[in-house]
CSV table of C-alpha atoms in Angstrom, one decimal:
chain,number,residue,atom,x,y,z
A,5,MET,CA,0.0,0.0,0.0
A,6,THR,CA,2.8,2.4,0.9
A,7,GLN,CA,4.5,1.6,-2.4
A,8,ILE,CA,1.3,2.5,-4.2
A,9,PHE,CA,1.1,5.9,-2.5
A,10,GLN,CA,4.8,6.5,-3.1
A,11,ASN,CA,4.3,5.8,-6.8
A,12,ALA,CA,1.2,8.0,-7.0
A,13,ILE,CA,3.1,11.0,-5.4
A,14,GLN,CA,6.0,10.4,-7.8
A,15,LEU,CA,3.5,10.5,-10.7
A,16,VAL,CA,2.2,13.9,-9.5
A,17,PHE,CA,5.7,15.5,-9.0
A,18,SER,CA,7.1,14.0,-12.2
A,19,PHE,CA,4.5,15.9,-14.1
A,20,ASP,CA,3.5,12.7,-15.9
A,21,LYS,CA,2.0,13.7,-19.3
A,22,GLU,CA,-1.1,11.6,-18.9
A,23,VAL,CA,-1.8,13.0,-15.4
A,24,ILE,CA,-1.3,16.6,-16.6
A,25,GLU,CA,-3.5,16.1,-19.7
A,26,ILE,CA,-6.4,14.6,-17.6
A,27,ALA,CA,-6.1,17.3,-14.9
A,28,LEU,CA,-6.1,20.1,-17.5
A,29,LEU,CA,-9.0,18.7,-19.4
A,30,SER,CA,-11.0,18.4,-16.2
A,31,ILE,CA,-10.3,22.0,-15.2
A,32,ARG,CA,-11.0,23.2,-18.7
A,33,VAL,CA,-14.3,21.4,-19.1
A,34,SER,CA,-15.6,22.4,-15.6
A,35,LEU,CA,-14.4,26.0,-15.8
A,36,THR,CA,-16.0,26.4,-19.2
A,37,ALA,CA,-19.3,24.9,-18.0
A,38,ALA,CA,-19.4,27.0,-14.9
A,39,PHE,CA,-18.6,30.2,-16.9
A,40,VAL,CA,-21.2,29.5,-19.6
A,41,SER,CA,-23.8,28.7,-17.0
A,42,SER,CA,-22.9,31.9,-15.1
A,43,LEU,CA,-23.5,34.0,-18.2
A,44,VAL,CA,-27.1,32.9,-18.1
A,45,ALA,CA,-27.6,32.1,-14.4
A,46,ILE,CA,-26.4,35.5,-13.1
A,47,PRO,CA,-28.7,37.7,-15.3
A,48,VAL,CA,-31.6,35.3,-14.7
A,49,ALA,CA,-31.0,35.5,-10.9
A,50,MET,CA,-30.8,39.3,-11.0
A,51,VAL,CA,-34.1,39.6,-12.8
A,52,ILE,CA,-35.8,37.2,-10.4
A,53,ALA,CA,-34.2,38.8,-7.3
A,54,MET,CA,-34.8,42.4,-8.2
A,55,ASN,CA,-38.4,42.1,-9.3
A,56,ASP,CA,-41.7,41.1,-7.8
A,57,PHE,CA,-44.0,39.4,-10.2
A,58,PRO,CA,-46.7,36.7,-10.1
A,59,GLY,CA,-45.3,33.2,-10.0
A,60,LYS,CA,-42.0,34.3,-8.5
A,61,SER,CA,-42.4,31.8,-5.6
A,62,ALA,CA,-43.1,29.0,-8.0
A,63,ILE,CA,-40.0,29.8,-10.1
A,64,LEU,CA,-37.9,29.9,-6.9
A,65,LEU,CA,-39.4,26.5,-5.8
A,66,PHE,CA,-38.6,25.1,-9.3
A,67,ILE,CA,-35.0,26.3,-9.2
A,68,ASN,CA,-34.5,25.0,-5.6
A,69,SER,CA,-35.9,21.6,-6.4
A,70,PHE,CA,-33.4,21.3,-9.3
A,71,LEU,CA,-30.6,21.7,-6.7
A,72,SER,CA,-31.3,18.1,-5.6
A,73,ILE,CA,-31.8,16.5,-9.1
A,74,PRO,CA,-29.6,13.5,-9.5
A,75,ALA,CA,-26.7,14.2,-11.9
A,76,VAL,CA,-27.2,10.8,-13.6
A,77,ALA,CA,-30.7,11.8,-14.5
A,78,ILE,CA,-29.4,14.8,-16.4
A,79,GLY,CA,-26.8,12.5,-17.9
A,80,LEU,CA,-29.4,10.1,-19.1
A,81,ILE,CA,-31.7,12.7,-20.6
A,82,LEU,CA,-28.7,14.3,-22.4
A,83,TYR,CA,-27.5,10.9,-23.6
A,84,LEU,CA,-30.9,10.3,-25.2
A,85,MET,CA,-30.9,13.7,-26.8
A,86,PHE,CA,-27.3,13.5,-28.1
A,87,THR,CA,-27.5,9.9,-29.6
A,88,ARG,CA,-27.8,9.7,-33.4
A,89,GLN,CA,-31.5,9.2,-33.2
A,90,GLY,CA,-32.0,11.9,-30.5
A,91,LEU,CA,-33.4,15.4,-30.8
A,92,PHE,CA,-29.9,16.9,-31.0
A,93,GLY,CA,-28.1,13.9,-32.6
A,94,PHE,CA,-27.2,16.0,-35.6
A,95,LEU,CA,-24.8,18.0,-33.4
A,96,ARG,CA,-22.6,14.9,-33.0
A,97,LEU,CA,-21.8,16.0,-29.5
A,98,LEU,CA,-22.0,12.6,-27.7
A,99,TYR,CA,-18.6,11.5,-26.3
A,100,THR,CA,-17.0,14.9,-26.8
A,101,PRO,CA,-15.9,17.5,-24.3
A,102,GLY,CA,-18.7,19.6,-25.7
A,103,ALA,CA,-21.3,17.2,-24.3
A,104,MET,CA,-19.6,17.2,-21.0
A,105,ILE,CA,-19.6,21.0,-20.9
A,106,VAL,CA,-23.4,21.1,-21.7
A,107,ALA,CA,-24.2,18.5,-19.1
A,108,GLN,CA,-22.1,20.2,-16.4
A,109,ALA,CA,-23.5,23.6,-17.3
A,110,ILE,CA,-27.0,22.3,-16.9
A,111,LEU,CA,-26.1,20.7,-13.5
A,112,VAL,CA,-24.5,23.9,-12.2
A,113,PHE,CA,-27.2,26.3,-13.4
A,114,PRO,CA,-29.6,26.0,-10.4
A,115,ILE,CA,-26.7,26.1,-8.0
A,116,ILE,CA,-25.3,29.4,-9.3
A,117,THR,CA,-28.8,30.9,-9.8
A,118,SER,CA,-30.1,30.1,-6.3
A,119,LEU,CA,-26.8,31.3,-4.7
A,120,THR,CA,-26.9,34.5,-6.7
A,121,ILE,CA,-30.5,35.2,-5.7
A,122,ALA,CA,-29.5,34.7,-2.1
A,123,ALA,CA,-26.5,37.0,-2.6
A,124,ILE,CA,-28.7,39.8,-4.0
A,125,ASP,CA,-31.4,39.2,-1.3
A,126,GLY,CA,-28.6,39.7,1.2
A,127,ILE,CA,-28.0,43.3,0.0
A,128,ARG,CA,-29.8,45.5,2.4
A,129,LYS,CA,-32.9,47.2,1.1
A,130,SER,CA,-31.5,50.4,2.5
A,131,LEU,CA,-28.5,50.2,0.2
A,132,ILE,CA,-30.8,50.0,-2.8
A,133,ASP,CA,-32.9,52.9,-1.5
A,134,THR,CA,-29.6,54.9,-1.1
A,135,ALA,CA,-28.7,54.3,-4.7
A,136,VAL,CA,-32.1,55.4,-5.8
A,137,THR,CA,-32.2,58.5,-3.7
A,138,LEU,CA,-28.7,59.4,-5.0
A,139,GLY,CA,-30.2,59.4,-8.5
A,140,ALA,CA,-29.4,55.9,-10.0
A,141,ASN,CA,-31.6,54.9,-12.9
A,142,SER,CA,-32.6,51.3,-13.3
A,143,TRP,CA,-29.4,50.3,-15.2
A,144,GLN,CA,-27.2,52.1,-12.8
A,145,LEU,CA,-29.0,50.4,-9.9
A,146,THR,CA,-28.6,47.0,-11.5
A,147,TRP,CA,-24.9,47.6,-12.0
A,148,THR,CA,-24.6,48.9,-8.4
A,149,ILE,CA,-26.3,45.7,-7.1
A,150,PHE,CA,-24.0,43.6,-9.3
A,151,LYS,CA,-21.0,45.3,-7.9
A,152,GLU,CA,-22.2,45.0,-4.3
A,153,ALA,CA,-22.9,41.3,-4.7
A,154,ARG,CA,-19.7,40.6,-6.6
A,155,TYR,CA,-18.0,38.6,-3.8
A,156,PRO,CA,-20.9,36.3,-3.0
A,157,MET,CA,-21.4,35.9,-6.7
A,158,MET,CA,-17.8,34.8,-7.2
A,159,ALA,CA,-18.3,32.4,-4.2
A,160,SER,CA,-21.4,30.9,-6.0
A,161,PHE,CA,-19.3,30.4,-9.1
A,162,ILE,CA,-16.6,28.6,-7.1
A,163,MET,CA,-19.1,26.5,-5.3
A,164,GLY,CA,-20.7,25.5,-8.6
A,165,PHE,CA,-17.3,24.7,-10.1
A,166,SER,CA,-16.4,22.6,-7.1
A,167,ARG,CA,-19.6,20.7,-7.5
A,168,ILE,CA,-19.1,19.8,-11.2
A,169,ILE,CA,-15.4,19.1,-11.2
A,170,GLY,CA,-16.1,16.3,-8.8
A,171,GLU,CA,-19.0,14.8,-10.8
A,172,THR,CA,-18.5,11.3,-12.2
A,173,GLY,CA,-21.6,9.4,-13.4
A,174,MET,CA,-23.1,12.0,-15.7
A,175,THR,CA,-19.7,13.0,-17.1
A,176,MET,CA,-19.0,9.4,-18.0
A,177,MET,CA,-22.4,8.9,-19.6
A,178,VAL,CA,-22.1,11.8,-22.0
A,179,GLY,CA,-18.3,11.9,-22.3
A,180,GLY,CA,-17.6,8.2,-22.6
A,181,ASN,CA,-14.3,8.4,-20.7
A,182,ILE,CA,-12.2,8.1,-23.9
A,183,LYS,CA,-8.5,8.3,-23.3
A,184,GLY,CA,-6.9,11.5,-24.7
A,185,SER,CA,-10.3,12.9,-25.5
A,186,THR,CA,-12.9,12.9,-22.8
A,187,ARG,CA,-11.1,11.3,-19.9
A,188,VAL,CA,-11.2,13.6,-16.9
A,189,MET,CA,-10.0,13.2,-13.3
A,190,THR,CA,-13.1,11.6,-11.8
A,191,THR,CA,-13.8,9.2,-14.7
A,192,ALA,CA,-10.2,8.2,-14.8
A,193,ILE,CA,-10.1,7.5,-11.0
A,194,ALA,CA,-13.3,5.4,-11.3
A,195,LEU,CA,-11.7,3.4,-14.3
A,196,GLN,CA,-8.3,2.9,-12.6
A,197,THR,CA,-10.0,1.7,-9.4
A,198,MET,CA,-12.1,-0.8,-11.3
A,199,ARG,CA,-8.9,-2.1,-13.1
A,200,GLY,CA,-7.1,-2.4,-9.8
A,201,GLU,CA,-4.4,0.1,-11.0
A,202,PHE,CA,-4.4,2.5,-8.1
A,203,GLU,CA,-1.3,4.7,-8.8
A,204,LEU,CA,-2.8,6.9,-11.5
A,205,GLY,CA,-6.1,7.0,-9.6
A,206,ILE,CA,-4.5,8.2,-6.4
A,207,ALA,CA,-2.3,10.7,-8.2
A,208,LEU,CA,-5.4,12.2,-9.8
A,209,ALA,CA,-7.3,12.1,-6.5
A,210,ILE,CA,-4.4,14.1,-4.9
A,211,ILE,CA,-4.7,16.7,-7.7
A,212,LEU,CA,-8.5,16.9,-7.3
A,213,LEU,CA,-8.1,17.4,-3.5
A,214,VAL,CA,-5.5,20.1,-4.0
A,215,VAL,CA,-7.8,21.9,-6.5
A,216,SER,CA,-10.7,21.5,-4.1
A,217,LEU,CA,-8.5,22.8,-1.2
A,218,ILE,CA,-7.4,25.9,-3.2
A,219,LEU,CA,-10.9,26.7,-4.2
A,220,ASN,CA,-12.2,26.4,-0.6
A,221,LEU,CA,-9.4,28.6,0.7
A,222,PHE,CA,-10.3,31.2,-2.0
A,223,LEU,CA,-14.0,30.8,-1.1
A,224,GLN,CA,-13.2,31.4,2.6
A,225,PHE,CA,-11.3,34.5,1.6
A,226,LEU,CA,-14.2,35.8,-0.5
A,227,GLN,CA,-16.7,35.1,2.3
A,228,GLY,CA,-14.4,37.1,4.7
A,229,VAL,CA,-14.4,40.0,2.3
A,230,GLY,CA,-18.2,39.8,2.1
A,231,VAL,CA,-18.7,39.6,5.9
A,232,ARG,CA,-17.0,43.1,6.3
A,233,ARG,CA,-20.3,44.7,5.2
B,15,MET,CA,-38.8,73.0,-5.3
B,16,LYS,CA,-42.2,73.4,-3.7
B,17,ILE,CA,-43.9,70.3,-2.5
B,18,PHE,CA,-47.5,69.7,-1.5
B,19,ALA,CA,-48.4,66.5,0.2
B,20,ASN,CA,-52.2,66.3,-0.3
B,21,ASN,CA,-54.3,64.0,2.0
B,22,ILE,CA,-51.6,61.3,2.2
B,23,MET,CA,-52.6,58.0,3.7
B,24,LYS,CA,-50.3,55.0,4.2
B,25,LYS,CA,-51.1,51.7,5.7
B,26,TYR,CA,-48.9,48.7,6.5
B,27,ILE,CA,-50.9,45.5,6.9
B,28,ASN,CA,-53.4,46.6,9.5
B,29,LYS,CA,-51.6,49.7,10.9
B,30,ILE,CA,-52.3,53.1,9.6
B,31,VAL,CA,-49.0,54.9,9.5
B,32,LEU,CA,-50.1,58.2,7.9
B,33,ASP,CA,-53.7,59.2,8.0
B,34,LYS,CA,-54.9,61.9,5.6
B,35,ILE,CA,-51.9,64.2,6.1
B,36,SER,CA,-51.8,67.5,4.1
B,37,VAL,CA,-48.8,69.7,4.3
B,38,GLU,CA,-47.0,72.2,2.1
B,39,PHE,CA,-43.2,72.7,1.9
B,40,GLU,CA,-42.2,76.0,0.3
B,41,LYS,CA,-39.2,76.4,-1.9
B,42,GLY,CA,-36.1,77.1,0.2
B,43,SER,CA,-37.9,76.6,3.5
B,44,THR,CA,-36.8,74.5,6.5
B,45,THR,CA,-39.4,72.2,8.1
B,46,CYS,CA,-38.7,70.0,11.1
B,47,ILE,CA,-41.0,67.0,11.7
B,48,ILE,CA,-41.2,65.9,15.2
B,49,GLY,CA,-42.9,63.0,16.9
B,50,PRO,CA,-42.2,59.8,18.8
B,51,ASN,CA,-40.9,56.6,17.3
B,52,GLY,CA,-43.4,55.0,14.9
B,53,ALA,CA,-45.2,58.4,14.3
B,54,GLY,CA,-44.7,58.0,10.6
B,55,LYS,CA,-41.9,60.5,10.1
B,56,THR,CA,-39.7,58.2,8.0
B,57,THR,CA,-42.7,57.0,6.0
B,58,LEU,CA,-43.6,60.6,5.2
B,59,LEU,CA,-40.0,61.4,4.1
B,60,ARG,CA,-39.9,58.2,1.9
B,61,ILE,CA,-43.2,59.1,0.2
B,62,LEU,CA,-41.9,62.7,-0.5
B,63,ASN,CA,-38.7,61.1,-1.9
B,64,MET,CA,-40.8,58.7,-4.1
B,65,LEU,CA,-39.3,55.7,-2.4
B,66,GLU,CA,-42.8,54.6,-1.5
B,67,GLU,CA,-46.3,55.3,-2.9
B,68,PRO,CA,-49.1,56.5,-0.7
B,69,ASP,CA,-52.2,54.3,-0.5
B,70,ARG,CA,-54.3,57.4,-0.9
B,71,GLY,CA,-53.6,61.0,-1.7
B,72,GLU,CA,-50.9,62.5,-3.8
B,73,VAL,CA,-47.7,64.5,-3.6
B,74,ILE,CA,-47.5,67.5,-6.0
B,75,TYR,CA,-44.1,68.8,-7.0
B,76,ASP,CA,-43.8,72.4,-8.3
B,77,GLY,CA,-47.5,72.7,-8.8
B,78,GLY,CA,-47.8,69.4,-10.7
B,79,SER,CA,-46.0,70.2,-13.9
B,80,SER,CA,-46.7,67.2,-16.2
B,81,ARG,CA,-43.7,67.9,-18.4
B,82,ILE,CA,-41.3,66.7,-15.7
B,83,SER,CA,-40.7,62.9,-15.4
B,84,ARG,CA,-40.9,61.1,-12.1
B,85,PHE,CA,-37.2,60.2,-12.5
B,86,ALA,CA,-36.2,63.8,-13.2
B,87,LEU,CA,-38.1,64.9,-10.1
B,88,GLN,CA,-36.4,62.3,-8.0
B,89,ARG,CA,-33.0,63.5,-9.1
B,90,ARG,CA,-33.8,66.9,-7.8
B,91,MET,CA,-34.1,65.6,-4.3
B,92,THR,CA,-32.0,63.4,-2.1
B,93,MET,CA,-32.5,61.7,1.3
B,94,VAL,CA,-30.2,60.9,4.1
B,95,MET,CA,-31.4,57.8,6.0
B,96,GLN,CA,-31.4,57.4,9.7
B,97,ASN,CA,-29.0,54.4,9.6
B,98,SER,CA,-27.0,55.2,6.5
B,99,VAL,CA,-25.3,52.4,4.7
B,100,MET,CA,-22.2,52.6,2.6
B,101,PHE,CA,-21.4,51.0,-0.8
B,102,ASN,CA,-18.5,48.5,-0.8
B,103,ALA,CA,-16.1,51.2,-2.1
B,104,SER,CA,-13.8,53.9,-0.9
B,105,VAL,CA,-15.1,57.0,0.9
B,106,PHE,CA,-14.3,59.0,-2.3
B,107,ASN,CA,-16.3,56.7,-4.5
B,108,ASN,CA,-19.2,56.7,-2.0
B,109,ILE,CA,-19.3,60.5,-2.1
B,110,ALA,CA,-18.8,60.6,-5.9
B,111,TYR,CA,-21.6,58.1,-6.5
B,112,GLY,CA,-24.5,60.5,-7.1
B,113,LEU,CA,-22.3,62.8,-9.3
B,114,ARG,CA,-21.2,59.8,-11.4
B,115,VAL,CA,-24.7,58.5,-12.0
B,116,ARG,CA,-25.7,62.0,-13.1
B,117,GLY,CA,-22.8,62.1,-15.5
B,118,GLU,CA,-21.5,65.4,-13.9
B,119,ASN,CA,-18.1,67.0,-14.6
B,120,GLU,CA,-15.4,68.1,-12.1
B,121,ILE,CA,-16.2,65.3,-9.7
B,122,ASN,CA,-12.8,65.5,-8.0
B,123,VAL,CA,-13.2,69.2,-7.2
B,124,LYS,CA,-16.8,68.8,-5.9
B,125,VAL,CA,-15.9,65.8,-3.8
B,126,GLU,CA,-12.8,67.5,-2.3
B,127,SER,CA,-14.7,70.6,-1.4
B,128,VAL,CA,-17.4,68.7,0.5
B,129,VAL,CA,-14.8,66.4,2.1
B,130,LYS,CA,-13.0,69.5,3.5
B,131,VAL,CA,-16.2,70.9,5.0
B,132,LEU,CA,-17.1,67.7,6.7
B,133,GLU,CA,-13.5,67.0,7.7
B,134,LEU,CA,-13.3,63.7,6.0
B,135,THR,CA,-9.9,64.3,4.2
B,136,GLU,CA,-8.0,61.6,6.2
B,137,PHE,CA,-10.6,59.0,5.3
B,138,ILE,CA,-10.9,59.7,1.6
B,139,ASP,CA,-9.1,56.6,0.3
B,140,LYS,CA,-10.3,54.3,3.0
B,141,SER,CA,-12.9,51.6,2.6
B,142,ALA,CA,-16.2,53.1,3.6
B,143,LEU,CA,-17.1,49.7,5.3
B,144,ASN,CA,-14.4,50.3,7.9
B,145,LEU,CA,-15.7,53.6,9.2
B,146,SER,CA,-17.3,54.3,12.6
B,147,GLY,CA,-21.0,55.2,13.0
B,148,GLY,CA,-20.2,58.9,13.2
B,149,GLU,CA,-17.9,58.8,10.2
B,150,ILE,CA,-20.5,56.9,8.2
B,151,GLN,CA,-23.1,59.5,8.9
B,152,ARG,CA,-20.7,62.3,7.8
B,153,VAL,CA,-20.0,60.5,4.6
B,154,ALA,CA,-23.7,60.0,4.0
B,155,ILE,CA,-24.3,63.7,4.5
B,156,ALA,CA,-21.3,64.5,2.2
B,157,ARG,CA,-22.8,62.1,-0.4
B,158,ALA,CA,-26.1,64.1,-0.3
B,159,LEU,CA,-24.6,67.7,0.0
B,160,VAL,CA,-22.2,67.2,-3.0
B,161,LEU,CA,-25.3,66.9,-5.2
B,162,GLU,CA,-26.5,70.3,-4.1
B,163,PRO,CA,-30.1,69.1,-4.3
B,164,GLU,CA,-33.2,71.3,-4.5
B,165,VAL,CA,-34.8,69.3,-1.7
B,166,LEU,CA,-32.8,67.6,1.1
B,167,LEU,CA,-34.7,65.1,3.2
B,168,LEU,CA,-33.0,64.2,6.4
B,169,ASP,CA,-34.2,61.4,8.6
B,170,GLU,CA,-32.7,61.9,12.1
B,171,PRO,CA,-29.3,62.5,10.5
B,172,THR,CA,-27.4,63.3,13.8
B,173,THR,CA,-29.0,60.7,16.1
B,174,HIS,CA,-26.4,59.0,18.3
B,175,LEU,CA,-23.7,61.4,17.2
B,176,ASP,CA,-21.4,63.4,19.5
B,177,SER,CA,-21.9,67.1,19.7
B,178,TRP,CA,-18.8,67.9,17.6
B,179,SER,CA,-20.1,65.7,14.7
B,180,LYS,CA,-23.6,67.1,15.1
B,181,ARG,CA,-22.4,70.7,14.9
B,182,LEU,CA,-20.2,69.9,11.8
B,183,ILE,CA,-23.1,68.3,10.0
B,184,GLN,CA,-25.6,71.0,10.9
B,185,ASN,CA,-23.2,73.7,9.7
B,186,ALA,CA,-22.6,72.0,6.4
B,187,ILE,CA,-26.4,71.6,5.8
B,188,LEU,CA,-27.1,75.3,6.8
B,189,SER,CA,-24.3,76.4,4.5
B,190,LEU,CA,-25.7,74.5,1.6
B,191,GLN,CA,-29.1,76.0,2.2
B,192,SER,CA,-27.9,79.6,2.3
B,193,ARG,CA,-25.9,79.0,-0.9
B,194,CYS,CA,-28.4,77.0,-2.9
B,195,LYS,CA,-31.8,77.9,-1.3
B,196,THR,CA,-32.4,74.2,-0.7
B,197,THR,CA,-35.7,73.0,0.7
B,198,ILE,CA,-34.9,71.1,3.9
B,199,ILE,CA,-37.3,68.6,5.5
B,200,LEU,CA,-35.9,67.2,8.7
B,201,ALA,CA,-37.3,64.4,10.8
B,202,THR,CA,-35.9,64.6,14.3
B,203,TYR,CA,-36.6,64.6,18.0
B,204,ASP,CA,-33.6,66.6,19.0
B,205,ILE,CA,-34.8,69.9,20.3
B,206,ALA,CA,-31.4,71.6,20.0
B,207,GLU,CA,-31.3,70.6,16.4
B,208,ILE,CA,-34.8,72.0,15.8
B,209,GLU,CA,-33.7,75.3,17.3
B,210,ARG,CA,-30.5,75.3,15.2
B,211,PHE,CA,-32.4,74.9,11.9
B,212,GLU,CA,-34.9,77.7,12.8
B,213,GLY,CA,-37.7,76.4,10.6
B,214,ARG,CA,-41.3,75.5,11.0
B,215,VAL,CA,-42.0,72.5,13.2
B,216,PHE,CA,-44.7,70.0,12.5
B,217,TYR,CA,-45.9,67.7,15.2
B,218,LEU,CA,-46.8,64.1,14.0
B,219,GLU,CA,-48.2,61.4,16.2
B,220,ALA,CA,-48.5,57.7,15.7
B,221,GLY,CA,-51.0,56.6,13.1
B,222,LYS,CA,-52.9,59.8,12.6
B,223,VAL,CA,-52.8,63.5,13.5
B,224,THR,CA,-54.6,63.6,16.8
B,225,GLU,CA,-54.9,67.4,16.7
B,226,LYS,CA,-54.5,69.9,14.0
B,227,TRP,CA,-50.9,70.2,12.8
B,228,LYS,CA,-49.1,72.4,15.3
B,229,GLU,CA,-46.8,74.9,13.9
B,230,TYR,CA,-44.0,76.6,15.8
B,231,ASP,CA,-42.0,79.3,14.3
B,232,PHE,CA,-38.6,79.5,15.9
B,233,THR,CA,-37.5,82.3,13.6
B,234,LYS,CA,-39.8,84.6,15.5
B,235,GLY,CA,-38.4,82.7,18.5
B,236,SER,CA,-40.2,82.8,21.8
B,237,LYS,CA,-38.9,80.7,24.5
B,238,LYS,CA,-42.4,79.6,25.4
B,239,LYS,CA,-42.8,77.8,22.0
B,240,SER,CA,-39.6,75.8,22.6
B,241,VAL,CA,-40.9,74.9,26.0
B,242,VAL,CA,-44.1,73.5,24.5
B,243,CYS,CA,-42.1,71.1,22.4
B,244,CYS,CA,-39.8,70.1,25.3
B,245,GLU,CA,-42.8,69.4,27.5
B,246,TYR,CA,-44.2,67.2,24.8
B,247,PHE,CA,-41.1,65.1,24.6
B,248,GLU,CA,-40.7,64.9,28.4
B,249,SER,CA,-44.3,63.6,28.7
């Protein structure tokens, strides 16, 4: 067992080409998914949080219930959509990083949306009134709220990213875990474990833990900045 | 700007906060609104500043000229809240906020001038989130004064402040008024402050006006009138 760990650590510090490739693909796919999802989720969350309209509670309930949707269910639906006979089969996305990005973006959407809504709700009403009484128009007010909620919004991005970079089942279903193409850290760890070849799996697990640790440290820093208000 | 609040009524759930209140604020005048907590002073100021709509009645600005948009009217006024909050930015950027959203020029000069008056020079580059209560209130006043508004609504602006800060803020407000003929509407329960501002004093009591609006004119100052107010607060 000690030998396996020693070999795994050696793999990490020798900057093994396969390990680096898998780690970089993981980060690239999850970062792109979180970014694409944020581009939609943040404006949607701002519209929901800043306006009162009929059905708002129902929309919030809908978004919150999607927080607990099993990732494999999203994977299954997307798999059926992306197969040749599926609705989006013509896109030829199945078993490509693109399919993994789409799946992860969908999975992270309710997370970023609900956390952004909470972040905007956290801005005191008096701060919004202050901006209005100082003469801000609706666009300037929106920009002010965006700036005020920037740290909690960044935290929601990081939390979403942390969630999807550790996702396995869904990513494997739509990505296929193809070596050199769609093999990411989690799917590689699962495969290596099933094969009984633990060195590469442990090396990737170490990298995944380090990424997770760095993200959480950054998240704590952002929360600290936000608390000063 | 002349403001006429006509038959204003405001209700929160089952509580009537303002009950058919009519009052006129002349251009360049100073009006102090007194009354105990929950009397509806803040609600009246918020309605005048268009932050809230009355349930009944209307507020007429400058005789009700229909050519002026609601937004344009709102930009001619500004309000300093009782517990002012700061944007997550430097003191300078907090004070410059109103000028920036109005797209005004010479922001640095205007901010520096008001900063000097309110003795905020040493805090100018600091984060506004790290200020003490008194400093926050001075920045909030600076943020409003730098706009040189036609109407300045002040909701207990010097409550909980030390006498030095109070004096500094009062001087700055009075200086603005003499320079710009600003209409000042001040909600307060500080008798010394009321006397300092030398304006009309309106008496507002919880829910509705129990008697006819009382009006005290400190400009024609009789000690007796001040005593009437003090007696009210002591009781």
